[in-house]
Amino acid sequence: MSDIQQKIIQLRKVLREHNHNYYVLDAATISDYEFDVLLKELEVLEAKYPEFDDPNSPTQRVGGTITKDFQTITHKNRMYSLANSYSKEDLQDWETRVQKGLGTDDIQYTCELKYDGASINLTYKNGQLVSAVTRGDGFQGDDATANVKTIRSIPLVLKGLLFDDFEIRGEIILPLKGFNQLNIDRIEDGFEPYSNPRNTASGSLKLQDSAAVAKRPLDCLLYQVVGNSEYETHFNTMEQARKVGFKVPKAIQVCNSLNEVFEFIDKWDIQRHQLDYETDGVVIKVNSLQYQDELAYTAKAPRWAIAYKFKAEQAISKLLSIDYQVGRTGAITPVANLEPVQLAGTIVKRASIHNADQIAKLDLRINDTIFVEKGGEIIPKIVGVDTDKRPADSKPVQYITHCPDCNTLLERKEGDAKHYCPNTYGCPTQNKGRIEHFISRKAMNIDGLGGETVELLYDAGLIQNYADLYDLRAGQIVPLERMAEKSAKNIVAGVRASTSIPFEKVLYALGIRYVGETVAKKLARHFKTIDKLMTADFETLIAVDEIGDRIAQSITDFSNDLLNIQLVDRLKSYGLQFEVDESKSTVQSAILQGKKLVVSGVFTKFSRNKLKQSIEDNGGIVSSSISSKTDYLIAGDKMGPAKRTKAEKLGVPIISEDEYLRMIF
Ligand code: AMP
Ligand code: ZN
């Protein structure tokens, strides 16, 4: 074995170990930075020596495979449902059936939490992950291997032996912290928040771009090893699974009687609120694998297991009134004010209702007695109305027709769930919202300024838009309430300092709808200057890799607006960065300087994202569609025939991944 190969293998091993420490054990032993340095080192070696490629290398975690059609795969072992129970009597009945079936009452159980996500069946051969298939209808599911490989807590290579070949099942979940952060980011970028962690987790598995899946903080909790008899009990099998690298939650417990099962249930009915993921119950299983075999299955579910469902976290309250909030994009969100009520350990006074359809669907009326539920979301939601308690003279809620802030007639476009205030530049809340977004940490990150100060400055008439920030003088700020000379000077200094913030952040700060952080980065890299971006027409915009109709339309709308042109001109005059600073770029060579490349198909030595990154690192530009201006089409496996025909017709050179590598090295 060559030194290089040994080095690569060693790096992979070390990275896998750190990955396991961090994502499975939750006990990192090196910093993120040190991890990234090692990963980068491996990436460079792998790109240089593609002959040592490994589909389960830690570098594969970032994804990049595009799946247009998920293949249907028949499960080797059917994925059953679970019978449900809702009371301790139900469980006693179940125990009686189990005892009868086995002819003994000497039975041990295991209790686990019921993880609320999307079930997945993982197949391992010789210690390597070979496939991941969703449950589907239980008989066959979708091949989600590429997406699942990006989930860091799922081992791609095991740390030791479990069995040569086996299947293991688990639940892919989105932890609450990650879910809530995802929603904060989405709202920030002008998108609707996701409704709950479970649907978001299962939706993630269906995404076509595995790189997008890699960005979601998904996790996988394992609960069953299928079809083996080496261990005597389910519990021991799971313990061993944990040892070889799987995330098997510590809550799993052996119980020697149904009473112990009840204790487990009562304990977790309370403690579940402290978990960072959602659980809707407990799964009780007969622990002996031989007993499991004997009991076997009904047409739908194993006889050897049963789920006990916790009662939903509900409370009864009264709807006092509805507030309508205006977001920075003009979207209206109704929020219910409730009679304060205790729910899942907190006092709830407000609940979200999302939009007008939701109000109509629930037929909400003021003074209604309502049910509120709390899941993984920060704000609880109204799930129903007790119509028996409804006052006789109540009338359906009339949704507002005008903006609660500026009184403009609201609009609702076809296909939109929300109403919008179209008075983009005259609506105070939207104006303030845009300034707050502009100064926020991920945008211009202006020291000394926060939401409250913006409000103060705006209400005092000192600023109307973000460009006005650069005209502020300390002397104007000091007279304001709660403003000392020192903080006024800090504000002015913070604003000045922001003129060195790089272009991609400035672009994000402008608050163009659908131009979030990632899109802003893409656009900045592609167009290099604000002028090129703002003069680009719709066609030019959608030709940019990963820019779709909706984003392109939003950018042209922004660029054609005279007010925006003036704002940007003013910002330029204050010295803000509106061009990519090439001296600070990560470009490693200029071999592809100015060349336009299109990437299509599936690659073996690069993930798609890495390939695109490599093109940009070498000065090239990635486009999404072939035109006469395209310099090269890099063709991978399974490239669509239409693309090839088009390239041939236009005389665009088609090169392979290897030819590309030879070009840049
Ligand atoms: P249901 O979808 O209600 O029929 O419940 C069955 C599903 O619960 C299984 O397909 C699993 O995906 C999921 N599940 C979650 N946690 C567990 C667990 N600890 N043991 C077994 N199944 C579980
Ligand atoms: Zn308004």
XYZ file of C-alpha atoms and ligand atoms in Angstrom:
689
model
C 0.000 0.000 0.000
C 1.388 3.394 -0.919
C 2.058 6.095 1.664
C -0.632 8.241 0.136
C -3.234 5.521 0.362
C -2.270 4.858 3.966
C -2.550 8.535 4.774
C -6.014 8.705 3.188
C -7.231 5.648 5.084
C -5.830 6.987 8.343
C -7.490 10.387 7.848
C -10.840 8.751 7.169
C -10.520 6.687 10.313
C -9.669 9.669 12.482
C -12.508 11.741 10.998
C -15.007 8.927 11.526
C -13.989 8.695 15.159
C -14.439 12.438 15.691
C -17.714 12.341 13.838
C -18.950 9.594 16.167
C -17.790 11.500 19.251
C -19.541 14.626 18.128
C -22.824 13.427 16.638
C -23.509 10.147 18.421
C -21.879 10.587 21.820
C -22.331 14.333 21.942
C -18.806 14.645 23.355
C -16.400 16.241 20.909
C -12.690 15.958 21.626
C -11.461 18.464 19.026
C -12.709 21.870 17.904
C -14.809 22.388 14.784
C -11.878 24.184 13.260
C -9.479 21.289 13.805
C -12.082 18.953 12.328
C -12.457 21.143 9.250
C -8.711 21.252 8.721
C -8.520 17.445 8.714
C -11.522 17.176 6.424
C -10.049 19.672 3.994
C -6.796 17.726 3.969
C -8.698 14.572 3.061
C -10.709 16.363 0.381
C -7.575 17.636 -1.298
C -5.980 14.176 -1.274
C -9.143 12.530 -2.599
C -9.467 14.991 -5.454
C -5.833 14.466 -6.361
C -5.876 10.684 -6.077
C -9.292 9.621 -7.308
C -8.087 6.025 -7.562
C -8.513 5.740 -3.770
C -12.127 6.786 -3.909
C -14.550 5.504 -1.249
C -18.317 6.071 -1.407
C -18.408 5.959 2.399
C -15.630 8.468 2.986
C -16.383 11.201 5.585
C -16.133 13.691 2.708
C -19.390 12.278 1.309
C -21.373 13.787 4.186
C -21.776 17.112 2.393
C -23.892 15.465 -0.285
C -24.248 16.787 -3.792
C -26.005 13.897 -5.517
C -29.168 14.857 -7.351
C -31.946 12.279 -7.397
C -34.690 13.049 -9.892
C -36.683 9.868 -9.374
C -36.356 7.888 -6.186
C -36.154 4.199 -6.972
C -38.747 1.920 -5.444
C -37.180 -0.898 -3.477
C -38.963 -3.935 -2.081
C -38.081 -4.517 1.568
C -36.382 -7.814 2.267
C -38.253 -7.869 5.573
C -41.559 -6.113 5.726
C -41.756 -2.951 7.819
C -44.785 -3.383 10.031
C -46.818 -0.816 11.958
C -47.294 -0.995 15.690
C -50.515 -1.699 17.525
C -51.519 1.288 19.638
C -52.755 1.504 23.186
C -54.029 4.477 25.141
C -54.460 3.186 28.672
C -52.930 0.875 31.225
C -55.903 -1.474 30.794
C -55.045 -1.784 27.098
C -51.544 -2.819 28.127
C -52.862 -5.381 30.597
C -54.976 -6.908 27.818
C -51.917 -7.039 25.613
C -49.899 -8.781 28.319
C -52.648 -11.374 28.743
C -52.539 -12.104 24.997
C -48.750 -12.382 25.049
C -48.801 -14.712 28.064
C -51.378 -16.919 26.401
C -49.440 -16.999 23.160
C -46.250 -18.065 24.916
C -47.805 -20.273 27.575
C -45.831 -18.580 30.349
C -46.031 -15.472 32.484
C -42.279 -15.206 32.971
C -41.739 -12.461 30.450
C -39.301 -9.571 30.300
C -40.038 -6.394 28.406
C -38.005 -3.520 27.021
C -39.349 -0.014 27.005
C -38.200 2.613 24.530
C -39.511 6.004 23.647
C -41.476 6.229 20.436
C -39.526 8.614 18.249
C -41.679 10.763 16.055
C -40.083 11.091 12.636
C -39.726 9.089 9.438
C -38.803 5.420 9.624
C -35.823 4.170 7.687
C -34.338 0.761 6.961
C -30.548 0.705 6.750
C -28.659 -2.191 5.181
C -25.031 -2.888 6.099
C -22.684 -5.326 4.413
C -19.245 -6.077 5.839
C -19.532 -3.120 8.163
C -20.400 -0.613 5.429
C -23.672 1.174 4.810
C -24.981 0.042 1.434
C -28.527 1.350 1.322
C -31.228 3.305 3.126
C -34.863 2.804 2.191
C -37.904 4.627 3.540
C -40.795 2.673 4.985
C -43.225 3.497 2.155
C -46.244 1.200 2.436
C -44.272 -1.314 4.504
C -43.715 -3.657 1.573
C -41.693 -1.276 -0.559
C -40.173 2.143 -0.027
C -37.941 4.719 -1.715
C -34.210 4.434 -2.038
C -33.014 7.420 -0.006
C -29.367 6.358 0.329
C -27.779 9.538 -1.009
C -29.822 11.740 1.308
C -29.411 9.521 4.349
C -25.623 9.405 3.967
C -25.508 13.086 4.849
C -26.977 12.432 8.322
C -23.930 12.624 10.563
C -25.149 10.329 13.327
C -25.617 7.425 10.916
C -22.317 5.532 10.648
C -21.175 4.931 7.069
C -18.558 2.485 8.314
C -18.997 0.597 11.583
C -16.507 0.618 14.441
C -16.729 -3.106 14.996
C -18.653 -6.214 14.203
C -22.387 -6.551 14.671
C -23.137 -9.072 11.914
C -21.694 -9.451 8.421
C -24.923 -8.480 6.723
C -27.878 -7.018 8.505
C -30.676 -4.487 8.441
C -31.218 -1.988 11.187
C -34.224 0.288 11.591
C -34.571 3.668 13.060
C -36.412 6.909 12.972
C -35.035 9.979 11.245
C -35.905 12.962 13.335
C -35.290 16.692 13.392
C -34.288 17.774 16.894
C -36.291 20.705 18.246
C -33.370 23.105 18.483
C -32.460 22.524 14.851
C -36.098 22.728 13.783
C -36.683 26.045 15.493
C -33.442 27.500 14.106
C -34.423 26.327 10.615
C -37.702 28.210 10.989
C -36.029 31.365 12.288
C -33.804 31.302 9.182
C -36.756 30.664 6.873
C -38.785 33.533 8.285
C -35.705 35.719 8.013
C -35.408 34.810 4.330
C -39.071 35.537 3.661
C -40.341 31.950 3.548
C -43.198 30.309 5.429
C -42.004 28.411 8.508
C -42.319 24.615 8.538
C -45.277 23.362 10.529
C -43.716 20.559 12.593
C -40.470 18.605 13.009
C -41.876 15.263 11.866
C -43.122 16.432 8.475
C -39.964 18.414 7.958
C -37.845 15.331 8.682
C -39.766 13.129 6.277
C -39.904 15.915 3.674
C -36.125 16.223 3.907
C -35.674 12.634 2.745
C -37.562 13.457 -0.440
C -35.395 16.422 -1.425
C -33.700 15.943 -4.782
C -30.434 17.608 -3.787
C -28.630 15.733 -1.046
C -26.503 18.815 -0.358
C -29.686 20.540 0.846
C -30.376 17.568 3.120
C -26.835 17.822 4.491
C -27.621 21.339 5.693
C -30.510 20.162 7.849
C -29.557 19.044 11.348
C -31.229 15.633 11.028
C -30.552 12.813 13.410
C -31.310 9.078 13.399
C -32.364 7.077 16.458
C -32.206 3.308 16.081
C -34.719 0.850 17.529
C -34.465 -2.547 15.857
C -31.960 -4.928 14.286
C -33.769 -7.206 11.871
C -33.478 -10.909 11.279
C -30.708 -12.356 13.419
C -30.483 -14.654 16.366
C -26.966 -14.245 17.646
C -28.079 -12.345 20.719
C -30.769 -13.609 23.018
C -32.513 -10.365 23.673
C -33.554 -7.218 21.913
C -31.866 -5.160 24.635
C -28.470 -6.815 24.168
C -28.677 -6.426 20.420
C -29.333 -2.714 20.788
C -26.478 -2.359 23.288
C -24.145 -3.971 20.776
C -25.525 -1.759 17.995
C -24.626 1.248 20.130
C -21.087 -0.082 20.583
C -20.463 -0.330 16.853
C -21.499 3.277 16.319
C -25.281 3.616 16.152
C -27.215 6.195 18.091
C -29.393 4.100 20.378
C -31.021 6.396 22.923
C -30.050 5.763 26.526
C -33.674 5.741 27.667
C -34.066 2.099 26.612
C -34.777 -0.023 29.688
C -35.482 -3.642 30.611
C -38.610 -4.162 32.747
C -39.375 -7.355 34.630
C -43.068 -6.694 35.063
C -45.871 -4.624 33.680
C -45.677 -2.464 36.803
C -42.144 -1.496 35.887
C -43.435 -0.661 32.420
C -46.025 1.650 33.999
C -43.301 3.349 36.014
C -41.300 3.935 32.834
C -44.370 5.429 31.157
C -45.178 7.726 34.084
C -41.589 8.904 34.340
C -41.294 9.764 30.650
C -44.720 11.338 30.418
C -43.131 14.102 32.492
C -39.502 13.991 31.446
C -40.270 14.002 27.723
C -40.650 17.759 27.892
C -36.941 18.061 28.562
C -35.929 16.031 25.496
C -34.604 17.804 22.435
C -36.849 15.752 20.149
C -40.506 14.882 19.968
C -41.845 11.618 21.311
C -45.485 10.644 21.140
C -45.322 7.589 23.352
C -43.494 4.502 24.578
C -42.909 1.278 22.659
C -43.040 -1.877 24.764
C -41.418 -4.999 23.315
C -41.023 -8.578 24.484
C -37.301 -8.720 25.194
C -36.509 -12.327 24.277
C -35.871 -12.679 20.543
C -36.981 -16.293 20.640
C -40.298 -15.228 22.170
C -40.613 -12.578 19.493
C -40.250 -15.303 16.858
C -42.887 -17.426 18.504
C -45.393 -14.591 18.793
C -44.787 -13.406 15.221
C -47.061 -10.940 13.416
C -50.670 -10.159 12.705
C -51.524 -8.864 9.237
C -50.344 -5.400 10.275
C -48.134 -5.416 13.326
C -45.907 -7.556 15.522
C -47.701 -9.325 18.363
C -44.567 -8.934 20.466
C -44.702 -5.129 20.616
C -47.184 -2.373 21.327
C -47.082 1.402 21.393
C -48.495 3.352 24.307
C -49.517 6.845 23.217
C -49.082 9.788 25.533
C -52.024 12.104 25.691
C -51.414 15.120 23.468
C -50.295 18.219 25.322
C -53.572 20.041 25.207
C -55.155 22.751 27.224
C -58.520 24.478 27.103
C -58.626 28.240 26.878
C -60.655 31.097 25.490
C -59.959 33.131 22.362
C -59.939 36.758 23.461
C -58.842 38.520 20.307
C -56.720 38.242 17.192
C -53.728 40.466 16.427
C -52.407 40.845 12.925
C -48.663 41.211 12.611
C -46.905 42.680 9.593
C -43.555 41.131 8.637
C -40.646 42.821 6.882
C -41.842 41.424 3.561
C -45.388 42.659 4.204
C -46.769 39.210 5.021
C -49.618 39.289 7.517
C -49.652 36.726 10.335
C -52.646 36.422 12.631
C -51.826 35.672 16.268
C -54.453 34.671 18.812
C -54.563 36.197 22.281
C -55.797 33.658 24.789
C -56.898 33.573 28.355
C -53.631 32.522 30.078
C -53.440 28.766 30.587
C -50.869 26.274 31.851
C -49.534 23.992 29.089
C -46.508 21.671 29.042
C -44.832 23.519 31.860
C -45.337 27.080 30.636
C -48.095 29.644 30.735
C -49.543 30.199 27.295
C -51.113 33.516 26.327
C -50.696 33.496 22.579
C -51.106 30.932 19.814
C -50.289 31.005 16.127
C -53.009 30.551 13.517
C -50.886 30.934 10.332
C -53.362 32.483 7.881
C -56.946 33.241 6.859
C -57.647 29.714 5.622
C -56.754 28.320 9.011
C -59.211 30.672 10.718
C -61.945 29.637 8.297
C -61.120 25.947 8.609
C -61.387 26.062 12.394
C -64.370 28.424 12.126
C -62.821 30.499 14.901
C -64.945 33.053 16.702
C -64.041 35.554 19.373
C -64.929 34.216 22.872
C -64.816 30.632 21.615
C -63.603 27.934 23.971
C -60.634 26.481 22.136
C -58.065 23.670 22.434
C -54.396 24.563 22.235
C -51.623 22.073 21.629
C -47.884 22.343 21.962
C -45.522 20.308 19.831
C -42.005 21.176 18.855
C -42.865 24.712 17.795
C -42.023 27.721 19.919
C -45.580 29.064 19.844
C -48.432 26.608 20.504
C -51.284 26.283 18.051
C -55.068 26.200 18.169
C -56.274 22.777 17.083
C -60.008 22.969 17.624
C -63.080 24.686 18.988
C -65.568 23.380 21.541
C -68.678 24.469 19.634
C -70.995 23.337 22.458
C -69.675 26.185 24.574
C -70.094 28.773 21.829
C -72.152 31.885 22.669
C -75.378 31.946 20.640
C -74.731 35.359 19.128
C -71.150 34.702 17.964
C -70.124 35.451 14.411
C -67.239 34.094 12.305
C -64.072 36.178 12.468
C -63.845 38.637 9.621
C -60.291 38.614 8.351
C -58.829 42.082 8.059
C -58.937 43.694 4.640
C -56.498 46.538 5.317
C -52.996 46.696 6.742
C -53.191 47.210 10.529
C -50.180 49.472 10.248
C -50.623 51.686 7.165
C -54.229 50.906 6.258
C -53.451 49.904 2.667
C -55.795 47.354 1.051
C -54.227 43.901 1.484
C -53.476 41.628 -1.441
C -53.497 37.893 -1.695
C -51.919 36.407 -4.790
C -53.075 33.134 -6.199
C -51.221 30.248 -4.603
C -50.131 32.328 -1.618
C -51.363 31.254 1.794
C -50.879 34.723 3.195
C -52.175 38.203 2.669
C -49.621 40.897 1.944
C -49.492 44.632 2.474
C -48.366 45.919 -0.934
C -47.268 49.303 0.411
C -43.651 48.141 0.526
C -41.996 51.528 1.047
C -44.768 53.377 2.845
C -45.606 50.852 5.526
C -43.725 51.725 8.739
C -43.449 48.145 9.995
C -42.002 46.979 6.695
C -39.585 49.898 6.624
C -38.405 49.220 10.146
C -38.250 45.486 9.442
C -35.976 46.086 6.448
C -33.649 48.289 8.504
C -33.570 45.693 11.285
C -32.706 43.024 8.771
C -30.012 45.252 7.273
C -28.205 45.710 10.597
C -28.636 42.109 11.779
C -25.716 39.892 12.673
C -25.657 37.836 9.494
C -26.029 40.950 7.343
C -24.167 44.219 8.096
C -23.672 43.222 11.736
C -23.680 46.810 12.994
C -22.367 47.151 16.534
C -24.349 49.268 18.961
C -27.590 49.064 16.999
C -30.525 46.823 17.795
C -34.218 46.527 17.049
C -35.259 48.950 19.770
C -32.828 51.647 18.681
C -33.996 51.347 15.095
C -37.546 51.827 16.311
C -36.473 54.891 18.283
C -34.570 56.430 15.375
C -37.360 55.678 12.938
C -40.090 57.089 15.137
C -38.018 60.235 15.706
C -37.905 60.670 11.936
C -34.115 60.360 11.791
C -34.114 57.345 9.486
C -36.625 56.134 6.928
C -34.507 53.526 5.216
C -31.176 51.824 5.668
C -29.268 54.363 3.607
C -30.260 57.050 6.114
C -28.168 55.240 8.749
C -25.037 56.540 7.029
C -26.147 60.166 7.371
C -26.699 59.914 11.116
C -24.622 62.170 13.364
C -24.112 61.683 17.086
C -25.545 65.137 17.758
C -28.919 64.064 16.346
C -29.048 60.881 18.393
C -28.091 62.204 21.845
C -31.332 64.145 22.493
C -33.371 60.927 22.080
C -34.766 59.147 25.106
C -32.339 56.783 26.906
C -29.453 57.842 24.666
C -26.125 58.799 26.188
C -23.352 60.469 24.249
C -21.284 57.316 24.371
C -23.944 55.076 22.838
C -24.674 57.671 20.164
C -21.004 57.708 19.184
C -20.941 53.910 19.185
C -23.819 53.826 16.734
C -22.130 56.208 14.339
C -18.835 54.320 14.606
C -20.595 50.989 14.074
C -22.314 52.305 10.963
C -19.005 53.636 9.576
C -17.247 50.347 10.246
C -19.871 48.470 8.268
C -18.605 49.964 5.025
C -15.959 47.244 4.949
C -18.471 44.366 5.115
C -18.005 42.186 1.992
C -20.329 42.423 -0.989
C -22.127 39.106 -0.466
C -23.298 40.249 2.976
C -24.293 43.673 1.690
C -26.346 41.943 -0.977
C -28.060 39.806 1.665
C -28.616 42.907 3.815
C -30.568 44.650 1.028
C -33.441 42.344 1.948
C -34.464 41.258 -1.529
C -37.177 38.689 -1.096
C -35.947 35.069 -1.395
C -32.329 36.229 -1.443
C -31.140 34.555 1.725
C -27.537 34.131 2.778
C -26.739 31.254 0.446
C -28.401 32.779 -2.589
C -26.659 36.102 -1.936
C -23.317 34.308 -1.879
C -24.087 32.559 -5.154
C -25.160 35.766 -6.854
C -22.162 37.730 -5.594
C -19.763 35.073 -6.854
C -21.481 34.884 -10.187
C -22.062 38.527 -11.030
C -19.151 40.009 -9.071
C -20.714 43.503 -8.961
C -24.085 44.955 -8.029
C -24.321 46.714 -11.394
C -24.029 43.473 -13.317
C -26.606 41.881 -11.038
C -29.105 44.733 -11.220
C -28.902 45.026 -14.986
C -29.228 41.283 -15.557
C -32.544 40.335 -17.142
C -34.753 37.454 -16.092
C -33.259 35.038 -18.641
C -29.715 35.788 -17.523
C -30.699 35.285 -13.909
C -32.365 31.914 -14.318
C -29.368 30.693 -16.304
C -27.365 30.990 -13.088
C -26.926 27.710 -11.301
C -29.589 27.158 -8.618
C -31.476 30.380 -9.345
C -35.106 29.593 -10.119
C -38.035 31.600 -11.471
C -39.168 32.901 -8.145
C -35.798 34.303 -7.085
C -35.106 35.699 -10.568
C -38.465 37.479 -10.627
C -37.913 38.933 -7.186
C -34.492 40.289 -8.204
C -35.787 41.922 -11.376
C -38.669 43.456 -9.433
C -36.181 44.876 -6.974
C -33.794 46.156 -9.651
C -36.505 47.855 -11.686
C -37.752 49.858 -8.750
C -36.510 53.438 -8.876
C -36.444 53.721 -5.097
C -34.108 50.759 -4.820
C -31.828 52.119 -7.523
C -31.569 55.375 -5.589
C -30.957 53.572 -2.295
C -28.174 51.474 -3.769
C -26.626 54.577 -5.369
C -26.613 56.308 -2.024
C -25.071 53.280 -0.300
C -22.365 53.280 -2.967
C -21.620 56.914 -2.277
C -21.069 56.101 1.401
C -18.439 53.568 0.402
C -20.185 50.221 0.958
C -18.775 47.195 -0.846
C -20.669 46.491 -4.033
C -18.038 44.414 -5.752
C -16.379 41.133 -4.888
C -12.956 41.828 -3.491
C -10.846 39.483 -5.628
C -7.860 39.874 -3.337
C -9.828 38.168 -0.574
C -11.356 35.472 -2.704
C -10.729 31.793 -2.168
C -9.855 31.290 -5.821
C -6.842 29.044 -6.073
C -6.072 29.396 -9.759
C -7.216 31.260 -12.802
C -7.125 28.267 -15.122
C -10.845 28.577 -15.868
C -10.966 32.383 -15.640
C -14.194 33.620 -17.204
C -15.107 30.196 -18.583
C -18.718 29.055 -18.309
C -19.255 25.412 -17.356
C -22.372 23.311 -17.006
C -22.382 20.235 -14.790
C -24.783 17.390 -15.442
C -25.301 13.859 -14.175
C -23.811 11.903 -11.305
C -20.083 11.858 -10.619
C -17.863 9.318 -8.957
C -14.846 11.313 -7.828
C -16.581 14.499 -6.830
C -19.922 15.185 -5.313
C -21.771 17.639 -7.554
C -21.305 20.420 -5.048
C -17.604 19.785 -4.733
C -17.283 19.806 -8.494
C -19.053 23.151 -8.733
C -16.947 24.504 -5.897
C -13.805 23.347 -7.671
C -14.880 25.142 -10.865
C -15.387 28.364 -8.927
C -12.121 27.892 -7.044
C -10.373 27.818 -10.369
C -12.018 30.989 -11.606
C -14.795 29.386 -13.660
C -18.514 30.155 -13.635
C -21.146 27.457 -13.135
C -24.320 27.846 -15.198
C -27.432 25.744 -14.990
C -28.330 25.526 -18.657
C -26.450 25.083 -21.895
C -26.278 27.939 -24.344
C -23.963 28.991 -27.155
C -21.912 30.800 -24.504
C -21.159 27.607 -22.569
C -17.478 26.638 -22.762
C -17.684 23.081 -21.431
C -20.282 20.575 -20.401
C -18.947 18.181 -17.768
C -20.905 14.990 -18.250
C -21.384 12.499 -15.454
C -23.309 9.277 -15.285
C -27.031 9.322 -16.092
C -26.834 12.710 -17.796
C -30.129 13.565 -19.478
C -30.103 12.887 -23.260
C -31.661 16.297 -23.953
C -28.627 18.061 -22.498
C -26.244 16.032 -24.620
C -28.201 16.707 -27.795
C -28.321 20.403 -27.061
C -24.581 20.567 -26.376
C -23.817 18.694 -29.569
C -26.077 20.939 -31.589
C -24.415 24.082 -30.238
C -20.950 22.588 -30.553
C -20.230 22.813 -26.826
C -17.327 20.494 -25.913
C -18.468 17.624 -23.660
C -15.824 16.486 -21.211
C -15.685 13.764 -18.581
C -14.866 14.156 -14.928
C -11.344 12.822 -15.571
C -10.765 15.248 -18.409
C -11.849 18.051 -16.119
C -9.391 16.898 -13.450
C -6.591 16.870 -15.990
C -7.519 20.418 -16.950
C -7.136 21.790 -13.431
C -4.199 19.791 -12.099
P -47.195 3.817 13.540
O -46.557 4.655 12.482
O -48.020 4.572 14.485
O -47.797 2.571 12.974
O -45.986 3.323 14.464
C -45.015 2.459 13.965
C -43.766 3.201 13.737
O -43.244 3.764 14.914
C -42.662 2.313 13.263
O -42.730 2.117 11.876
C -41.432 3.083 13.629
O -41.037 3.861 12.528
C -41.873 4.044 14.707
N -41.107 3.942 15.948
C -40.659 5.006 16.637
N -39.990 4.647 17.721
C -39.995 3.303 17.756
C -39.438 2.335 18.636
N -38.754 2.689 19.741
N -39.629 1.043 18.346
C -40.323 0.665 17.238
N -40.872 1.531 16.366
C -40.708 2.837 16.614
Zn -48.860 48.218 5.608
